[in-house]
PDB file of C-alpha atoms in Angstrom:
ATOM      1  CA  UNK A1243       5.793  81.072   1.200  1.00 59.00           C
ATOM      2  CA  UNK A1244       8.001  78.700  -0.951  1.00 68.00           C
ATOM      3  CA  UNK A1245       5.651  75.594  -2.471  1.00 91.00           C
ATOM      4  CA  UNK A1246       8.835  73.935  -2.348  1.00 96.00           C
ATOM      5  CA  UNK A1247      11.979  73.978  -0.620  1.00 96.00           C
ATOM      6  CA  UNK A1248      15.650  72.430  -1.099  1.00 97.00           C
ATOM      7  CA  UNK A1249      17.420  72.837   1.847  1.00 96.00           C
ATOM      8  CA  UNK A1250      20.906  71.752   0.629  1.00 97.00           C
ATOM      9  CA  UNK A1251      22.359  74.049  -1.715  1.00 95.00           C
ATOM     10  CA  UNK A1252      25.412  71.423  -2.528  1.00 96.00           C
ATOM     11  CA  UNK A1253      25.699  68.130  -1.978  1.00 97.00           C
ATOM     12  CA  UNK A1254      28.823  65.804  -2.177  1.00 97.00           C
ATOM     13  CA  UNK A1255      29.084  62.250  -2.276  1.00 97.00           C
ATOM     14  CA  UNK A1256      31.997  59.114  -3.135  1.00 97.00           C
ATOM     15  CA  UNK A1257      31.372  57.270  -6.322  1.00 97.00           C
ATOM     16  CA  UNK A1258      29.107  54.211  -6.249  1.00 97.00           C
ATOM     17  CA  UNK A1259      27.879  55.142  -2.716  1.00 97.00           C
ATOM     18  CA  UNK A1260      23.899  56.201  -2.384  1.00 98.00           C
ATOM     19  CA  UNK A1261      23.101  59.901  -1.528  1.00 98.00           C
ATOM     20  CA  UNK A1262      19.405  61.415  -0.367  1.00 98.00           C
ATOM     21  CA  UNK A1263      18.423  64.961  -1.895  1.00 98.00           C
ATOM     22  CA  UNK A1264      16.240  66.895   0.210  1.00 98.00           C
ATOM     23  CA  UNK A1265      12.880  68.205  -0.603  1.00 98.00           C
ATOM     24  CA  UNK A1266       9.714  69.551   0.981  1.00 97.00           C
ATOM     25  CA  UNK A1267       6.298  70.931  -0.147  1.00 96.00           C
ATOM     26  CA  UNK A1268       3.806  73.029   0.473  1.00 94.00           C
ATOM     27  CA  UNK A1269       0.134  72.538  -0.932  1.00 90.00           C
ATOM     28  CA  UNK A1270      -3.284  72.159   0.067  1.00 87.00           C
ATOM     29  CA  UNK A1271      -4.251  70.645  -2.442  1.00 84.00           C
ATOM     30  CA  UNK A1272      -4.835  66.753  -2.191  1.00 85.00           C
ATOM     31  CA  UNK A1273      -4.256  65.985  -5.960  1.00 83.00           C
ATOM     32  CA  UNK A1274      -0.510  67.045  -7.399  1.00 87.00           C
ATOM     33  CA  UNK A1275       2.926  65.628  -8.371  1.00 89.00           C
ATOM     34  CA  UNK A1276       5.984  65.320  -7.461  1.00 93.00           C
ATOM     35  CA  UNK A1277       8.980  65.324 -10.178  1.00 93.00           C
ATOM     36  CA  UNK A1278      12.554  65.758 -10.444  1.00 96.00           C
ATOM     37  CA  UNK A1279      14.544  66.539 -13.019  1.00 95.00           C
ATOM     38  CA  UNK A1280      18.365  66.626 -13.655  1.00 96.00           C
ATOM     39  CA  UNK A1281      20.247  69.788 -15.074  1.00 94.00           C
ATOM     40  CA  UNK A1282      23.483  68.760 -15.927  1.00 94.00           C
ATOM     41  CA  UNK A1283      26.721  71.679 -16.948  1.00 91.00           C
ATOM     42  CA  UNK A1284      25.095  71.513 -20.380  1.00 89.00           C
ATOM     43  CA  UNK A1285      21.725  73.134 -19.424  1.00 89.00           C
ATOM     44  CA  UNK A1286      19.319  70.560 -20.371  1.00 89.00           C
ATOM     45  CA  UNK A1287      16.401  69.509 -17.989  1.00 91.00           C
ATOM     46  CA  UNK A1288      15.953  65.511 -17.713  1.00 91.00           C
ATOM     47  CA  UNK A1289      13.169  63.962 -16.417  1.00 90.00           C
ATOM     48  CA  UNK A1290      13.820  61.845 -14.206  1.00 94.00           C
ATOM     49  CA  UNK A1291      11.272  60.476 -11.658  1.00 93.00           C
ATOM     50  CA  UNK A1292       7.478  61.067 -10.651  1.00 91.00           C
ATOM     51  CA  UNK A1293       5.497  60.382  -7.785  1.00 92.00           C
ATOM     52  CA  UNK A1294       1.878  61.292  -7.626  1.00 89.00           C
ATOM     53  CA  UNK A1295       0.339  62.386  -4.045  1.00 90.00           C
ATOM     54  CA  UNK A1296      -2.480  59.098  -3.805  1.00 89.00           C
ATOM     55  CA  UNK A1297       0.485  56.762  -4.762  1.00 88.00           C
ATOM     56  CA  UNK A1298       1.146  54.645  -1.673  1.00 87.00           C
ATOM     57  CA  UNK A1299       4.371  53.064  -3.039  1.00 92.00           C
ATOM     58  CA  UNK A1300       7.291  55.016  -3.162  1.00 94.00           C
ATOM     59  CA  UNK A1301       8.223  55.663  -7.088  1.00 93.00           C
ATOM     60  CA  UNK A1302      11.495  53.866  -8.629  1.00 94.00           C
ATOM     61  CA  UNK A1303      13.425  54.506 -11.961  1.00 93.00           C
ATOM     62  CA  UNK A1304      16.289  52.639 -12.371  1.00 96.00           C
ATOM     63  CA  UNK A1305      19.191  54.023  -9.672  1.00 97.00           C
ATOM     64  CA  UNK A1306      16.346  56.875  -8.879  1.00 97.00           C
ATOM     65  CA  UNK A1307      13.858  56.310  -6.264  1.00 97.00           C
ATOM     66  CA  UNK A1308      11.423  58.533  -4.574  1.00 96.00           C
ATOM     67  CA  UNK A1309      11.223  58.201  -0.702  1.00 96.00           C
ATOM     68  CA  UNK A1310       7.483  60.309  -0.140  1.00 96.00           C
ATOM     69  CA  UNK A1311       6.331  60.911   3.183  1.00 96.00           C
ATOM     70  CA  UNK A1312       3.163  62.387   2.565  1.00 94.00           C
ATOM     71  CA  UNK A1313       2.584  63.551   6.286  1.00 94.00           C
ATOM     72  CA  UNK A1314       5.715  65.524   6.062  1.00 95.00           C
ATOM     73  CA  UNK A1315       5.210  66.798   2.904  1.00 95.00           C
ATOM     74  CA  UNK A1316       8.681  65.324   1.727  1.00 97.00           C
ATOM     75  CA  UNK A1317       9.793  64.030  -1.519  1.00 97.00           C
ATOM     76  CA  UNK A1318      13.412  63.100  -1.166  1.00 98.00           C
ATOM     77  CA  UNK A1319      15.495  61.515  -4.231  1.00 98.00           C
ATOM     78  CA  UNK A1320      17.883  58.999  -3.672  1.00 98.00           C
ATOM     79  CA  UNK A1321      20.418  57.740  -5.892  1.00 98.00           C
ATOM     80  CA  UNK A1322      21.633  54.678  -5.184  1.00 97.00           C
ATOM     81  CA  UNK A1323      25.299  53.523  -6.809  1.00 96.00           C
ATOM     82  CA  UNK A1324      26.170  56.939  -7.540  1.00 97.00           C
ATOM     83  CA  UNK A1325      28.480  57.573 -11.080  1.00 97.00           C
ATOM     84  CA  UNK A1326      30.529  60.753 -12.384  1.00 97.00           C
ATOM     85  CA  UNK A1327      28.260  61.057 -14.818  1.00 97.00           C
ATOM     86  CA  UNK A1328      25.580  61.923 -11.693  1.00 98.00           C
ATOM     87  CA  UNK A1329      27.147  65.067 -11.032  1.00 98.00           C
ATOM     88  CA  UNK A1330      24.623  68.043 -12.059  1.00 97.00           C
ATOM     89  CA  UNK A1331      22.055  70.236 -10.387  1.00 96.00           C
ATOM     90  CA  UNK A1332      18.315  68.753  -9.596  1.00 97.00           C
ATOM     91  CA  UNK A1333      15.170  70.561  -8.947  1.00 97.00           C
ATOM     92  CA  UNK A1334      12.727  69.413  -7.621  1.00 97.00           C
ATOM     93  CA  UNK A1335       9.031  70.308  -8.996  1.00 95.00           C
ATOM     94  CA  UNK A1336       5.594  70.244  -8.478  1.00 92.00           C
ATOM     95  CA  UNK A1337       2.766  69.839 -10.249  1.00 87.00           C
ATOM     96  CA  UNK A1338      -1.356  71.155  -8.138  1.00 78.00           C
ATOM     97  CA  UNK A1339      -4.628  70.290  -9.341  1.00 67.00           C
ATOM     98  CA  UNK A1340      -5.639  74.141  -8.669  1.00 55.00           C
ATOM     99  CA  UNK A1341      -9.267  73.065  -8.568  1.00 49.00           C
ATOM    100  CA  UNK A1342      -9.146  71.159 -11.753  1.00 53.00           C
ATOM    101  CA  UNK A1343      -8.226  74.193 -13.449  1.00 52.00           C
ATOM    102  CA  UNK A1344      -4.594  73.345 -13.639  1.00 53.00           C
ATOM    103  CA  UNK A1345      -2.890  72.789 -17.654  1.00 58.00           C
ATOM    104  CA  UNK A1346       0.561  71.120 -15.508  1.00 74.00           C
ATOM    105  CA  UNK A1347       2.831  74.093 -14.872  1.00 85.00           C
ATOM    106  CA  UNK A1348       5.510  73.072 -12.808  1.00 90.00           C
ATOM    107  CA  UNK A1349       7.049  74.785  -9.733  1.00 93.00           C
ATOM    108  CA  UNK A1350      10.526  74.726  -9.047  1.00 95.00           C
ATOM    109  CA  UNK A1351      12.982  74.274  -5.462  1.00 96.00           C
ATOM    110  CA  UNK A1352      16.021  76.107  -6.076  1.00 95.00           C
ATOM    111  CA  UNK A1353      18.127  73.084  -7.006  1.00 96.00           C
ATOM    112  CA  UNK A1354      20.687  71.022  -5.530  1.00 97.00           C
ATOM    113  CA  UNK A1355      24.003  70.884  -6.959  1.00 97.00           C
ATOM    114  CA  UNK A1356      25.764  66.952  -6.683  1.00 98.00           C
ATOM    115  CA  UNK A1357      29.306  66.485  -6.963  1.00 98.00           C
ATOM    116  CA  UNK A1358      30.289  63.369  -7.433  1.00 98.00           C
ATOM    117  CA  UNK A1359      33.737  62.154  -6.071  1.00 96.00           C
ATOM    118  CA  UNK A1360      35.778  59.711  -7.706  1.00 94.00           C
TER     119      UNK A1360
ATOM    120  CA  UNK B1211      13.218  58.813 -29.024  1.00 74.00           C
ATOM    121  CA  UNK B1212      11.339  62.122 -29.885  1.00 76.00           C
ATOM    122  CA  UNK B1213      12.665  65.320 -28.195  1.00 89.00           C
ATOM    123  CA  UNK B1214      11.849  68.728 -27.838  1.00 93.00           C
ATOM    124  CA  UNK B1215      13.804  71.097 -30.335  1.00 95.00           C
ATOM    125  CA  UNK B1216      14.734  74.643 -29.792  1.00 97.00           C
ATOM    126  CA  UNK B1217      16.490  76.877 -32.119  1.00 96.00           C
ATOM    127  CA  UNK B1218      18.661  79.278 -31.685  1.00 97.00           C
ATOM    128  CA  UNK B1219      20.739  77.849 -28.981  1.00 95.00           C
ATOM    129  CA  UNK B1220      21.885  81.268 -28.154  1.00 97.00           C
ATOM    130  CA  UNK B1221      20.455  84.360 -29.057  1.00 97.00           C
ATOM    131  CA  UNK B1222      22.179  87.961 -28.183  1.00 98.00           C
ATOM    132  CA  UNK B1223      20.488  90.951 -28.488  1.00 97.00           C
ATOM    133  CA  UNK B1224      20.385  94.320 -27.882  1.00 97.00           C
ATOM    134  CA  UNK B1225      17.901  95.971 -25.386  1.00 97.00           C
ATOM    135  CA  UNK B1226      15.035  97.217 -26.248  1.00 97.00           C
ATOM    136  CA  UNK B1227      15.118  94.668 -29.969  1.00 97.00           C
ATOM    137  CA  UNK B1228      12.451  91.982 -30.564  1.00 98.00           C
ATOM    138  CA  UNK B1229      13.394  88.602 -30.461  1.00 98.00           C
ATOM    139  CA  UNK B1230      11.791  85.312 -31.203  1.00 97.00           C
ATOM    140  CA  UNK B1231      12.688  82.142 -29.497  1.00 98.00           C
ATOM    141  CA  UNK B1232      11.521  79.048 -31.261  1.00 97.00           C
ATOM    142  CA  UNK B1233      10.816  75.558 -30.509  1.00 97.00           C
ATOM    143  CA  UNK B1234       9.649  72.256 -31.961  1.00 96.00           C
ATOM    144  CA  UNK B1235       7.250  70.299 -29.428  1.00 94.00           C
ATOM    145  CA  UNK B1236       6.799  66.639 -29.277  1.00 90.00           C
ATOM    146  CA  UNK B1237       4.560  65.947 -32.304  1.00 87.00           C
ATOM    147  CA  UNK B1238       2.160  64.134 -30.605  1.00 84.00           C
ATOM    148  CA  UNK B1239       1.818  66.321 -27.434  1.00 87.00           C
ATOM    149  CA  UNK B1240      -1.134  68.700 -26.515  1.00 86.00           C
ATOM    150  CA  UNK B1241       0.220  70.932 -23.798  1.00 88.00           C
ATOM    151  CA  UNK B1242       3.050  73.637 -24.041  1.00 92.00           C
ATOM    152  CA  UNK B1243       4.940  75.891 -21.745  1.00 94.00           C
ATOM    153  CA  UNK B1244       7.885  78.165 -21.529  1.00 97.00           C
ATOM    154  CA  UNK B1245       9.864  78.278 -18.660  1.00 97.00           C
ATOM    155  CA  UNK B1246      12.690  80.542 -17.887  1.00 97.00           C
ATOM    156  CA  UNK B1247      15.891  80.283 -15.994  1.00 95.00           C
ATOM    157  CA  UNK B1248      17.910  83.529 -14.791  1.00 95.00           C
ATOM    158  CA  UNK B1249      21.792  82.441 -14.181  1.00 90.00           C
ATOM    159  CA  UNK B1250      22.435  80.440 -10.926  1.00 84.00           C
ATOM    160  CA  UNK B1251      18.408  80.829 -10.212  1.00 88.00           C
ATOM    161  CA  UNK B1252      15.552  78.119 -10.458  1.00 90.00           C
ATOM    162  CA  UNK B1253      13.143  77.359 -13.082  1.00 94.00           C
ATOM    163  CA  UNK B1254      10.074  79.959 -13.500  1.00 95.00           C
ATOM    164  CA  UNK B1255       6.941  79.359 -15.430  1.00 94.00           C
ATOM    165  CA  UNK B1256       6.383  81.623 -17.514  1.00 97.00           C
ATOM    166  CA  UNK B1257       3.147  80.431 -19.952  1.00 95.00           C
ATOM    167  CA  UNK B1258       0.682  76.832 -20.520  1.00 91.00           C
ATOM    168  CA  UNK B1259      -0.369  76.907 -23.972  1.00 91.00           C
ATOM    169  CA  UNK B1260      -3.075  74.390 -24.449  1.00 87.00           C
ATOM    170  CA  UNK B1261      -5.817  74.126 -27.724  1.00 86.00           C
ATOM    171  CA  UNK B1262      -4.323  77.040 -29.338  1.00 89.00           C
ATOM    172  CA  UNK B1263      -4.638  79.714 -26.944  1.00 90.00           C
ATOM    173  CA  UNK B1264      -2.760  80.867 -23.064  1.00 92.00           C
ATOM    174  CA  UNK B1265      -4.401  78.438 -20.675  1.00 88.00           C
ATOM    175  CA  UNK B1266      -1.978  80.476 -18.090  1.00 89.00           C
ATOM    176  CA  UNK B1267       0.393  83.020 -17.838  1.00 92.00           C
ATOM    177  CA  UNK B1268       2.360  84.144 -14.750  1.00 93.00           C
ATOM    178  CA  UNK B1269       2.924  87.676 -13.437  1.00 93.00           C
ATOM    179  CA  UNK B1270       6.193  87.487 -15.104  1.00 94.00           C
ATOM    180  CA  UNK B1271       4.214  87.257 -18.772  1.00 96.00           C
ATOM    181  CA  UNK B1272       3.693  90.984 -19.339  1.00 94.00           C
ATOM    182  CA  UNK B1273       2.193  92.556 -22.420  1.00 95.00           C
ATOM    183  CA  UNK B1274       6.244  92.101 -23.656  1.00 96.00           C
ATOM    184  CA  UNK B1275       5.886  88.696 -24.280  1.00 97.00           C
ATOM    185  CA  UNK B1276       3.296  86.367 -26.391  1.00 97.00           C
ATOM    186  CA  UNK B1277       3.519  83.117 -27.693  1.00 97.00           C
ATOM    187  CA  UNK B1278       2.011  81.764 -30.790  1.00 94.00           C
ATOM    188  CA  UNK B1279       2.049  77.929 -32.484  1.00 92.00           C
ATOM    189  CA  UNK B1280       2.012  79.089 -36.030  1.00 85.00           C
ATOM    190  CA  UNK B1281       1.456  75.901 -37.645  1.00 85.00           C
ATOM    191  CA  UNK B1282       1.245  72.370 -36.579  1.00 77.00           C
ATOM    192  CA  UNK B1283       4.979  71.927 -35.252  1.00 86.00           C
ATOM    193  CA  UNK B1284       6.313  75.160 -33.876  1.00 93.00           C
ATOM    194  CA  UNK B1285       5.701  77.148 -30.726  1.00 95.00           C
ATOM    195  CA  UNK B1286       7.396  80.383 -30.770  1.00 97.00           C
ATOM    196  CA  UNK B1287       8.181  82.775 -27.777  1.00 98.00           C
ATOM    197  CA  UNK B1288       8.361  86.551 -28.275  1.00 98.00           C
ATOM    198  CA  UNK B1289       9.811  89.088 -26.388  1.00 97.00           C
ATOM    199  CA  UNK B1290       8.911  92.610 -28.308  1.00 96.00           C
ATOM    200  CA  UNK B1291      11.230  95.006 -26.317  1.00 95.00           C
ATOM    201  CA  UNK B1292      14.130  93.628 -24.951  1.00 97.00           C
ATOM    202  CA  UNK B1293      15.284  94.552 -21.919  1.00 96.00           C
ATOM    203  CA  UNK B1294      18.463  93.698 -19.698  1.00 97.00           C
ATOM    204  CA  UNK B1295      16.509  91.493 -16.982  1.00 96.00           C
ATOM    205  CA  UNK B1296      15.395  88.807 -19.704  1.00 97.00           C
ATOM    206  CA  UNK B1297      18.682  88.038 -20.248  1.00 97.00           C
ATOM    207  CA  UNK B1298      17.780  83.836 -18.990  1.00 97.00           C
ATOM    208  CA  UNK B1299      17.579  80.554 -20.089  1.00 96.00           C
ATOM    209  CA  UNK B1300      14.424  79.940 -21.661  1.00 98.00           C
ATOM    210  CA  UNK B1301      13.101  76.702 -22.089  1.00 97.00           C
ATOM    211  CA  UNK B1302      10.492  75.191 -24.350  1.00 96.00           C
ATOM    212  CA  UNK B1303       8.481  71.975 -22.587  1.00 93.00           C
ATOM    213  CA  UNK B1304       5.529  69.896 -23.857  1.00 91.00           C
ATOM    214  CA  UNK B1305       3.530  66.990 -22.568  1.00 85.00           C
ATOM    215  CA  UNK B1306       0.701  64.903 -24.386  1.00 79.00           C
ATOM    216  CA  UNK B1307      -1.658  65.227 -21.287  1.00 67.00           C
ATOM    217  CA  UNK B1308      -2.014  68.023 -19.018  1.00 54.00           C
ATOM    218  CA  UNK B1309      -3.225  65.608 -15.842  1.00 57.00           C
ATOM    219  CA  UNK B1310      -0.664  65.416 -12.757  1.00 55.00           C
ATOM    220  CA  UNK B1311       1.458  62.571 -13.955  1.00 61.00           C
ATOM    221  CA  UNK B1312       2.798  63.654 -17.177  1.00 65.00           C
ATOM    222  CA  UNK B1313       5.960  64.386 -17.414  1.00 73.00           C
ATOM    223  CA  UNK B1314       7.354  67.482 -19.086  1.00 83.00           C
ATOM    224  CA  UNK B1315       9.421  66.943 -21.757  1.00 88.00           C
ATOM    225  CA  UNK B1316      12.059  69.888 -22.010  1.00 92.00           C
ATOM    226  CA  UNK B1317      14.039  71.349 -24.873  1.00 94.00           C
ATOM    227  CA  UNK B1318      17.875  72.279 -24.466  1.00 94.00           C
ATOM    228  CA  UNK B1319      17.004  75.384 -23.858  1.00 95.00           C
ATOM    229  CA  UNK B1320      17.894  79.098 -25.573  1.00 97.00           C
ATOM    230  CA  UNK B1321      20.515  81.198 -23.836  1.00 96.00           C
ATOM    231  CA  UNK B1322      19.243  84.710 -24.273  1.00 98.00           C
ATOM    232  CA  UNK B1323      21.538  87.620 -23.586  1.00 98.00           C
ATOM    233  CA  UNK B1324      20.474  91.088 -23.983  1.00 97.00           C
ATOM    234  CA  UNK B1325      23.072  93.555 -24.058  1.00 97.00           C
TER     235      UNK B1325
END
């Protein structure tokens, strides 16, 4: 079974408007993290935004934010005021405890690839 | 602000040659991993590398691959026998703790093409 899942392979959405990226888990663990990261053409992985599974506020970075619904094992990224400069693929990752035994490998959804309109 | 290194960029090779991917890990971090990348594909972990020794390897880590920090700064990935399938993006990542909520830092990444 897939620990996590990104149900939208592509994703489009009109400069400076705000767009939601998918993402669901699978754990049982009660302790883990939620990240995503940003892979623009160039290849490079960004970090952009964390939420850990006992934090009851959602997470914010800047125009990132983290809208976690831990009943529903979600973890969907929004962007709000979306720029050209947005446009890239973005994973999202997590992190188990693994019975305390866990050195912080991420896993990987298959990505989400934003295009940004002008 | 301190980054992750990785050298060479891109690296092509012919199957079945020995290759050596390096990378330069946030000075001050404790924990390092490799992750690869096949084209169009997501991330996959590959290795945790944690107080000088594999802290954990996926099934994807054969007896092909090892990874050694030589010295205080570099954390190399080797591949002994090339083959066409490990053709990927590899990348290098490091974080100071290993706990849930720190971030991994990656590199830019190596572009490995075996031919």
């Amino acid at each position: 079974a897939q620990k996590i899942t990104q149900t939208q392979p592509g994703m489009f959405v009109q400069e400076k408007e705000a767009v939601t990226l998918d993402c669901t888990y699978d754990t049982s663990d009660q302790s883990y993290g939620l990240f995503w990261y940003k892979q623009p053409s160039s290849g490079e992985m960004i970090f952009l935004i964390y939420q850990g599974s006992y934090d009851e506020q959602n997470a914010t970075e800047g125009r990132y934010s983290l809208n976690f619904q831990k009943a529903r094992k979600s973890a969907n990224l929004v962007i709000s005021a979306s720029q050209l400069g947005d446009s890239a693929m973005y994973f999202c990752a997590m992190r188990e405890h693994a019975g305390g035994t866990s050195y912080g490998k991420l896993t990987f959804g298959q990505g989400t690839i934003l295009t940004v309109h002008p | 602000e301190p980054e992750v290194t990785q050298t060479p960029s891109h690296q092509v090779t012919q199957m079945g040659q020995e290759v050596i991917l390096r990378c330069v890990p946030i000075s001050n971090h404790l924990y390092f991993y490799w992750y690869r990348q096949i084209l169009g594909q997501k991330v996959e972990f590959l290795v945790s590398f944690y107080n000088n020794e594999i802290s954990e390897k996926s099934e994807i880590f054969d007896d092909q691959f090892s990874v050694e920090r030589p010295d205080g700064s570099n954390f190399t990935l080797k591949i002994r026998s090339t083959k066409l399938e490990d053709s990927a993006m590899y990348f290098c990542a490091s974080t100071y703790l290993g706990g849930l909520s720190s971030g991994q830092y990656f590199g830019p990444g190596t572009r490995l093409t075996v031919t």
